[in-house]
Amino acid sequence: MDHPYYMRRALDLARRGEGYTSPNPMVGAVVVKDGRIVGEGYHQAAGLPHAEVNALDDAGDKARGAILYVTLEPCNHTGRTPPCTEKIIRSGIDTVVAAMDDPNPLVAGGGHAVLEAQGIQVHRGVYAAEARRLNEAFVKYISTGRPFVTLKCAATLDGRIATRTGDARWVTGPASRLQVHRLRHAVDGIMVGINTVRADDPSLTTRLPADVQPTPRDPVRIILDSRLSISENAGILRLDSEAVTLIICADSVPADARDRIERPGVEVVAVPTGSDGRIDLAALMKYLGDRNITSLLIEGGSQVIAAAFTAGIVDKALFFYAPKILGGDDGVPICAGPSRDSMADSIRLTDVRTQRFEDDLLVEGYVQYPD
């Protein structure tokens, strides 16, 4: 039996749920009998049936004696839907091939154990690395209670995200910007600082053409504004979106000042600050995790990017480089503030990948902080 072939198909199905399943993982499933696919399914959205249920319903009676390929260990607990293991056992499935165990330390292996106790063969680890990468946000969130943080920036080849006048429209080209909107659709939250709001008056919504994503989803918008200095006329406070806007201020800001900003769709959240008066990003990550925000995209500006790296909250970095050179040292740098003393102390990227978007180059990797 060609386990990798069918698991690749299951992974492709799982990706169809991107942007809709949080706080659940993306999962795909394929039912194979006599070397032929007889059922397929994926988890379409949180609260809807899981991938295994959809695939088994698609297969019907053909599931008896078949093999079920699934990208994540079938659940054995009741949430908003019944345990998938019960459906698998009733269907007459003979063998389950799973890419990875459930990363939840409280339930890992439990689903497989139930299936094996009923005489169903279980094989683990087919395309495990790919499955973990697909659900890297869920893996971190379910094991730590914190969101998986991706930091994105667009820069010139000489490391500037805006000119000395603050002009940043546009650093990169249309293909790169389209990719960023795909990222926005995929994540639960997007975060910028108040200086970006003042300079660009951004909407931070997902704007994708219908042929790319017919029903794009807006992330929760998170604005770092420790002094709560945002203008009551800021465009981001007037957005018509199902996703809320969170204005994050210092817990020392008076309640009446917060009340002036709050309105339908806009919440002011007070969190602790550090000795420098800036928002405690570690405390904010805990708060966001408690709100079931499993993934966060940081888009800047330079002070926020530097603060995020300094706080050690970034898991993955995406640097879009445009083939442009400003040719001076007075533009806005990627990171603002003091840098590290030696190259040995620098933050490194691992598992680095590169990708072209027309003439722009994306450098992507996982963040490794120095010891």
Short mmCIF file of C-alpha atoms in Angstrom, two decimals:
data_model
loop_
_atom_site.label_atom_id
_atom_site.label_comp_id
_atom_site.label_asym_id
_atom_site.label_seq_id
_atom_site.Cartn_x
_atom_site.Cartn_y
_atom_site.Cartn_z
CA MET A 1 0.00 0.00 0.00
CA ASP A 2 1.37 3.44 -0.99
CA HIS A 3 0.98 5.17 2.37
CA PRO A 4 2.84 8.38 1.33
CA TYR A 5 0.62 8.91 -1.75
CA TYR A 6 -2.61 8.77 0.20
CA MET A 7 -1.24 10.83 3.08
CA ARG A 8 -0.18 13.55 0.65
CA ARG A 9 -3.76 13.63 -0.57
CA ALA A 10 -5.01 13.91 3.01
CA LEU A 11 -2.63 16.82 3.65
CA ASP A 12 -3.85 18.58 0.49
CA LEU A 13 -7.43 18.20 1.73
CA ALA A 14 -6.52 19.53 5.17
CA ARG A 15 -5.18 22.77 3.68
CA ARG A 16 -8.64 23.58 2.35
CA GLY A 17 -9.67 24.42 5.91
CA GLU A 18 -7.00 27.10 6.31
CA GLY A 19 -8.41 30.17 7.98
CA TYR A 20 -11.62 28.51 9.15
CA THR A 21 -10.81 25.76 11.67
CA SER A 22 -9.17 27.71 14.53
CA PRO A 23 -8.89 27.01 17.39
CA ASN A 24 -9.05 23.49 15.96
CA PRO A 25 -6.33 22.10 13.68
CA MET A 26 -6.58 21.59 9.93
CA VAL A 27 -7.18 17.90 9.28
CA GLY A 28 -7.71 15.86 6.14
CA ALA A 29 -8.77 12.21 5.77
CA VAL A 30 -8.90 9.66 2.96
CA VAL A 31 -10.58 6.22 2.94
CA VAL A 32 -8.86 3.64 0.72
CA LYS A 33 -10.14 0.19 -0.20
CA ASP A 34 -8.53 -2.26 -2.62
CA GLY A 35 -6.08 0.40 -3.74
CA ARG A 36 -8.76 2.95 -4.58
CA ILE A 37 -9.95 6.08 -2.81
CA VAL A 38 -13.58 5.57 -1.79
CA GLY A 39 -14.04 8.52 0.55
CA GLU A 40 -12.52 11.91 1.30
CA GLY A 41 -13.11 14.71 3.76
CA TYR A 42 -11.56 17.55 5.69
CA HIS A 43 -12.42 19.66 8.72
CA GLN A 44 -14.16 22.64 7.15
CA ALA A 45 -14.66 24.90 10.17
CA ALA A 46 -14.64 24.87 13.96
CA GLY A 47 -17.87 23.36 15.24
CA LEU A 48 -18.49 21.34 12.08
CA PRO A 49 -17.82 17.59 11.70
CA HIS A 50 -14.20 16.50 11.75
CA ALA A 51 -12.32 15.21 8.72
CA GLU A 52 -12.70 11.54 9.63
CA VAL A 53 -16.47 11.86 9.91
CA ASN A 54 -16.75 13.56 6.53
CA ALA A 55 -14.51 10.99 4.84
CA LEU A 56 -16.37 8.04 6.36
CA ASP A 57 -19.74 9.52 5.42
CA ASP A 58 -18.42 9.94 1.88
CA ALA A 59 -17.28 6.31 1.80
CA GLY A 60 -20.47 4.87 3.30
CA ASP A 61 -20.54 1.06 3.39
CA LYS A 62 -17.29 0.92 1.43
CA ALA A 63 -15.45 1.89 4.62
CA ARG A 64 -15.82 -1.63 6.05
CA GLY A 65 -12.44 -3.35 5.87
CA ALA A 66 -10.79 -0.21 4.42
CA ILE A 67 -7.83 1.92 5.47
CA LEU A 68 -8.33 5.41 6.88
CA TYR A 69 -5.54 7.92 6.29
CA VAL A 70 -5.74 10.96 8.56
CA THR A 71 -3.28 13.80 9.13
CA LEU A 72 -3.83 13.90 12.91
CA GLU A 73 -4.64 11.28 15.54
CA PRO A 74 -8.44 10.82 15.73
CA CYS A 75 -9.94 12.46 18.80
CA ASN A 76 -11.35 10.40 21.66
CA HIS A 77 -13.00 13.21 23.61
CA THR A 78 -16.26 15.09 23.28
CA GLY A 79 -16.07 18.78 22.39
CA ARG A 80 -18.50 20.51 20.09
CA THR A 81 -18.62 17.23 18.17
CA PRO A 82 -18.61 13.57 19.29
CA PRO A 83 -15.36 11.52 19.44
CA CYS A 84 -14.15 10.49 15.98
CA THR A 85 -12.94 7.16 17.35
CA GLU A 86 -16.56 6.05 17.87
CA LYS A 87 -17.39 6.75 14.23
CA ILE A 88 -14.27 4.91 13.05
CA ILE A 89 -15.05 1.84 15.14
CA ARG A 90 -18.68 1.70 13.95
CA SER A 91 -17.64 2.09 10.30
CA GLY A 92 -15.69 -1.16 10.24
CA ILE A 93 -12.38 0.46 9.29
CA ASP A 94 -9.58 -2.14 9.43
CA THR A 95 -6.51 0.12 9.64
CA VAL A 96 -5.78 3.74 10.55
CA VAL A 97 -2.67 5.48 9.23
CA ALA A 98 -2.02 8.77 11.08
CA ALA A 99 0.60 11.35 10.25
CA MET A 100 1.11 12.46 13.85
CA ASP A 101 -0.13 12.03 17.40
CA ASP A 102 -2.38 14.67 18.94
CA PRO A 103 0.02 17.34 20.31
CA ASN A 104 -2.25 18.00 23.28
CA PRO A 105 -0.24 16.47 26.16
CA LEU A 106 -3.47 15.59 27.97
CA VAL A 107 -4.82 13.38 25.17
CA ALA A 108 -1.83 12.39 23.02
CA GLY A 109 -2.04 8.73 22.03
CA GLY A 110 -5.46 8.25 23.62
CA GLY A 111 -7.31 8.02 20.34
CA HIS A 112 -4.86 5.49 18.93
CA ALA A 113 -5.06 3.39 22.09
CA VAL A 114 -8.86 3.18 21.88
CA LEU A 115 -8.69 2.08 18.25
CA GLU A 116 -6.04 -0.55 18.95
CA ALA A 117 -8.10 -1.89 21.85
CA GLN A 118 -10.87 -2.56 19.32
CA GLY A 119 -8.55 -4.52 17.05
CA ILE A 120 -7.91 -1.74 14.55
CA GLN A 121 -4.34 -1.56 13.32
CA VAL A 122 -2.70 1.85 13.79
CA HIS A 123 0.36 3.14 11.92
CA ARG A 124 1.94 6.44 12.92
CA GLY A 125 4.43 8.89 11.49
CA VAL A 126 3.71 9.01 7.74
CA TYR A 127 4.66 12.57 6.71
CA ALA A 128 4.80 13.59 10.37
CA ALA A 129 7.05 16.62 9.75
CA GLU A 130 4.74 17.95 7.05
CA ALA A 131 1.72 17.44 9.27
CA ARG A 132 3.35 19.31 12.16
CA ARG A 133 4.34 22.18 9.88
CA LEU A 134 0.79 22.42 8.54
CA ASN A 135 -0.55 22.79 12.08
CA GLU A 136 2.41 24.53 13.72
CA ALA A 137 0.12 27.18 15.19
CA PHE A 138 -2.18 24.58 16.73
CA VAL A 139 0.79 22.58 18.05
CA LYS A 140 2.21 25.58 19.91
CA TYR A 141 -1.16 26.82 21.14
CA ILE A 142 -2.39 23.48 22.48
CA SER A 143 0.90 22.78 24.25
CA THR A 144 1.64 26.25 25.67
CA GLY A 145 -1.61 28.24 25.61
CA ARG A 146 0.17 30.96 23.60
CA PRO A 147 -0.32 31.93 19.94
CA PHE A 148 2.18 30.98 17.26
CA VAL A 149 3.74 34.30 16.23
CA THR A 150 4.82 35.07 12.67
CA LEU A 151 6.64 38.34 12.02
CA LYS A 152 6.45 39.80 8.53
CA CYS A 153 8.19 42.79 7.06
CA ALA A 154 8.75 44.24 3.59
CA ALA A 155 12.09 45.95 3.04
CA THR A 156 14.47 47.32 0.45
CA LEU A 157 17.74 45.54 -0.17
CA ASP A 158 19.45 48.03 2.15
CA GLY A 159 17.08 47.16 4.99
CA ARG A 160 14.55 50.01 4.99
CA ILE A 161 10.81 49.61 5.43
CA ALA A 162 10.06 53.26 4.59
CA THR A 163 11.84 56.36 3.33
CA ARG A 164 13.01 59.20 5.57
CA THR A 165 9.65 60.89 4.91
CA GLY A 166 7.77 57.78 6.04
CA ASP A 167 6.69 56.76 2.53
CA ALA A 168 6.19 52.98 2.45
CA ARG A 169 3.75 52.64 -0.45
CA TRP A 170 4.74 50.35 -1.91
CA VAL A 171 7.99 48.64 -0.92
CA THR A 172 7.14 45.33 -2.54
CA GLY A 173 5.08 44.42 -5.58
CA PRO A 174 1.52 43.14 -6.08
CA ALA A 175 2.45 39.45 -5.85
CA SER A 176 4.06 39.89 -2.43
CA ARG A 177 1.13 41.93 -1.17
CA LEU A 178 -1.27 39.24 -2.35
CA GLN A 179 0.70 36.67 -0.37
CA VAL A 180 0.44 38.85 2.75
CA HIS A 181 -3.34 38.89 2.39
CA ARG A 182 -3.27 35.09 2.16
CA LEU A 183 -1.37 35.15 5.46
CA ARG A 184 -3.97 37.46 6.99
CA HIS A 185 -6.73 35.05 5.97
CA ALA A 186 -4.87 32.17 7.63
CA VAL A 187 -4.15 33.77 11.03
CA ASP A 188 -6.39 34.64 13.97
CA GLY A 189 -4.85 38.03 14.72
CA ILE A 190 -2.71 40.77 13.18
CA MET A 191 -0.70 43.27 15.24
CA VAL A 192 0.85 46.68 14.56
CA GLY A 193 1.90 49.67 16.64
CA ILE A 194 0.18 53.01 16.99
CA ASN A 195 2.84 54.71 14.83
CA THR A 196 1.81 52.53 11.89
CA VAL A 197 -1.81 53.50 12.47
CA ARG A 198 -0.89 57.18 12.48
CA ALA A 199 1.33 56.97 9.42
CA ASP A 200 -0.70 54.65 7.18
CA ASP A 201 -4.26 54.59 8.61
CA PRO A 202 -4.41 50.88 7.67
CA SER A 203 -7.52 48.69 7.65
CA LEU A 204 -5.59 45.43 8.41
CA THR A 205 -8.36 43.46 6.70
CA THR A 206 -8.03 40.56 4.26
CA ARG A 207 -8.51 41.61 0.66
CA LEU A 208 -8.31 38.71 -1.77
CA PRO A 209 -9.86 38.28 -5.22
CA ALA A 210 -12.70 35.78 -5.47
CA ASP A 211 -10.66 33.39 -7.63
CA VAL A 212 -8.05 33.16 -4.84
CA GLN A 213 -10.39 32.99 -1.84
CA PRO A 214 -14.17 33.39 -2.34
CA THR A 215 -14.86 34.01 1.35
CA PRO A 216 -11.79 35.68 2.90
CA ARG A 217 -11.71 35.99 6.67
CA ASP A 218 -10.53 39.06 8.57
CA PRO A 219 -8.19 38.53 11.52
CA VAL A 220 -8.64 40.23 14.88
CA ARG A 221 -6.81 43.56 14.64
CA ILE A 222 -4.48 44.33 17.56
CA ILE A 223 -3.05 47.82 18.01
CA LEU A 224 -0.28 48.47 20.54
CA ASP A 225 -1.00 51.91 22.02
CA SER A 226 0.33 52.08 25.56
CA ARG A 227 -0.79 55.69 26.15
CA LEU A 228 -4.11 55.22 24.31
CA SER A 229 -3.30 58.08 22.00
CA ILE A 230 -5.23 56.77 19.00
CA SER A 231 -7.44 59.33 17.29
CA GLU A 232 -11.15 58.75 17.74
CA ASN A 233 -11.40 59.33 13.98
CA ALA A 234 -8.89 56.62 13.02
CA GLY A 235 -10.20 54.55 10.15
CA ILE A 236 -9.54 51.28 11.94
CA LEU A 237 -12.14 52.25 14.57
CA ARG A 238 -14.84 52.57 11.88
CA LEU A 239 -14.38 49.26 10.10
CA ASP A 240 -17.37 47.10 9.22
CA SER A 241 -16.01 43.62 9.91
CA GLU A 242 -17.00 40.53 11.85
CA ALA A 243 -13.54 40.59 13.46
CA VAL A 244 -13.02 42.90 16.40
CA THR A 245 -10.29 45.50 16.91
CA LEU A 246 -8.35 45.35 20.17
CA ILE A 247 -6.56 48.49 21.31
CA ILE A 248 -3.89 47.40 23.81
CA CYS A 249 -3.01 50.08 26.35
CA ALA A 250 -1.15 50.27 29.66
CA ASP A 251 -3.10 49.25 32.74
CA SER A 252 -2.39 52.74 34.11
CA VAL A 253 -4.67 54.38 31.51
CA PRO A 254 -7.83 55.67 33.28
CA ALA A 255 -11.08 53.81 32.69
CA ASP A 256 -12.87 56.90 31.38
CA ALA A 257 -10.23 57.30 28.65
CA ARG A 258 -10.80 53.69 27.60
CA ASP A 259 -14.55 54.21 27.54
CA ARG A 260 -14.19 57.08 25.04
CA ILE A 261 -12.51 54.77 22.53
CA GLU A 262 -14.64 51.64 22.97
CA ARG A 263 -17.57 51.14 20.61
CA PRO A 264 -19.22 48.20 18.84
CA GLY A 265 -16.43 46.09 17.35
CA VAL A 266 -13.68 47.91 19.27
CA GLU A 267 -12.37 46.83 22.67
CA VAL A 268 -9.74 48.56 24.79
CA VAL A 269 -7.63 46.05 26.71
CA ALA A 270 -5.36 47.16 29.56
CA VAL A 271 -2.27 45.02 30.17
CA PRO A 272 0.87 45.42 32.31
CA THR A 273 3.88 47.34 31.06
CA GLY A 274 7.59 46.91 31.56
CA SER A 275 9.95 49.32 33.27
CA ASP A 276 10.26 51.22 29.98
CA GLY A 277 6.51 51.88 29.89
CA ARG A 278 5.99 49.64 26.86
CA ILE A 279 3.41 46.89 26.68
CA ASP A 280 4.57 43.62 28.26
CA LEU A 281 4.37 41.45 25.14
CA ALA A 282 4.70 38.18 27.08
CA ALA A 283 1.66 39.13 29.18
CA LEU A 284 -0.18 40.12 26.01
CA MET A 285 0.54 36.73 24.43
CA LYS A 286 -1.01 35.02 27.44
CA TYR A 287 -4.08 37.23 27.14
CA LEU A 288 -4.42 36.50 23.42
CA GLY A 289 -4.07 32.77 24.05
CA ASP A 290 -6.81 32.97 26.67
CA ARG A 291 -9.00 34.49 23.93
CA ASN A 292 -8.35 31.46 21.69
CA ILE A 293 -6.14 33.44 19.33
CA THR A 294 -3.89 30.61 18.21
CA SER A 295 -1.86 32.46 15.56
CA LEU A 296 -0.65 36.05 15.31
CA LEU A 297 0.89 37.97 12.42
CA ILE A 298 3.05 40.96 13.39
CA GLU A 299 3.32 43.53 10.60
CA GLY A 300 5.28 46.31 12.29
CA GLY A 301 6.48 49.01 12.37
CA SER A 302 10.14 49.03 13.27
CA GLN A 303 9.66 49.62 17.02
CA VAL A 304 7.16 46.79 17.29
CA ILE A 305 9.38 44.45 15.27
CA ALA A 306 12.35 45.19 17.53
CA ALA A 307 10.24 44.82 20.68
CA ALA A 308 8.87 41.47 19.51
CA PHE A 309 12.34 40.09 18.90
CA THR A 310 13.60 41.49 22.21
CA ALA A 311 10.68 39.90 24.07
CA GLY A 312 11.42 36.55 22.42
CA ILE A 313 7.84 35.99 21.25
CA VAL A 314 8.51 35.46 17.53
CA ASP A 315 8.37 31.89 16.23
CA LYS A 316 8.76 32.48 12.49
CA ALA A 317 10.04 35.42 10.45
CA LEU A 318 9.10 36.34 6.89
CA PHE A 319 11.25 39.00 5.25
CA PHE A 320 10.06 40.20 1.83
CA TYR A 321 12.92 41.96 0.04
CA ALA A 322 12.22 44.20 -2.95
CA PRO A 323 14.95 44.90 -5.54
CA LYS A 324 15.14 48.53 -4.43
CA ILE A 325 17.89 50.54 -2.75
CA LEU A 326 17.23 53.84 -0.97
CA GLY A 327 20.95 54.53 -0.78
CA GLY A 328 21.19 56.24 2.59
CA ASP A 329 21.00 55.68 6.33
CA ASP A 330 18.08 58.00 7.09
CA GLY A 331 15.19 55.75 6.07
CA VAL A 332 13.13 53.71 8.54
CA PRO A 333 15.04 50.52 9.46
CA ILE A 334 13.47 47.10 9.92
CA CYS A 335 14.27 47.24 13.64
CA ALA A 336 14.50 50.45 15.66
CA GLY A 337 16.63 50.92 18.76
CA PRO A 338 19.90 49.44 19.99
CA SER A 339 21.16 46.25 18.38
CA ARG A 340 23.23 43.38 19.76
CA ASP A 341 26.91 43.80 20.56
CA SER A 342 28.28 40.84 18.61
CA MET A 343 27.35 38.57 15.72
CA ALA A 344 27.58 35.65 18.12
CA ASP A 345 24.59 37.10 19.98
CA SER A 346 22.46 37.59 16.89
CA ILE A 347 19.08 35.98 16.38
CA ARG A 348 19.27 33.27 13.73
CA LEU A 349 16.77 31.71 11.37
CA THR A 350 16.67 27.94 10.93
CA ASP A 351 15.01 25.75 8.30
CA VAL A 352 15.37 28.70 5.93
CA ARG A 353 13.34 28.75 2.72
CA THR A 354 13.29 31.26 -0.09
CA GLN A 355 10.58 32.01 -2.62
CA ARG A 356 10.18 34.45 -5.48
CA PHE A 357 7.14 36.68 -5.84
CA GLU A 358 7.73 38.28 -9.22
CA ASP A 359 10.90 40.33 -8.58
CA ASP A 360 10.63 40.21 -4.78
CA LEU A 361 12.39 37.60 -2.66
CA LEU A 362 10.88 36.08 0.48
CA VAL A 363 13.28 34.75 3.11
CA GLU A 364 11.42 32.61 5.65
CA GLY A 365 12.65 30.73 8.66
CA TYR A 366 12.06 29.73 12.26
CA VAL A 367 13.52 32.00 14.91
CA GLN A 368 16.32 30.70 17.11
CA TYR A 369 17.31 32.95 19.97
CA PRO A 370 20.86 32.88 21.39
CA ASP A 371 21.39 31.03 24.64
#
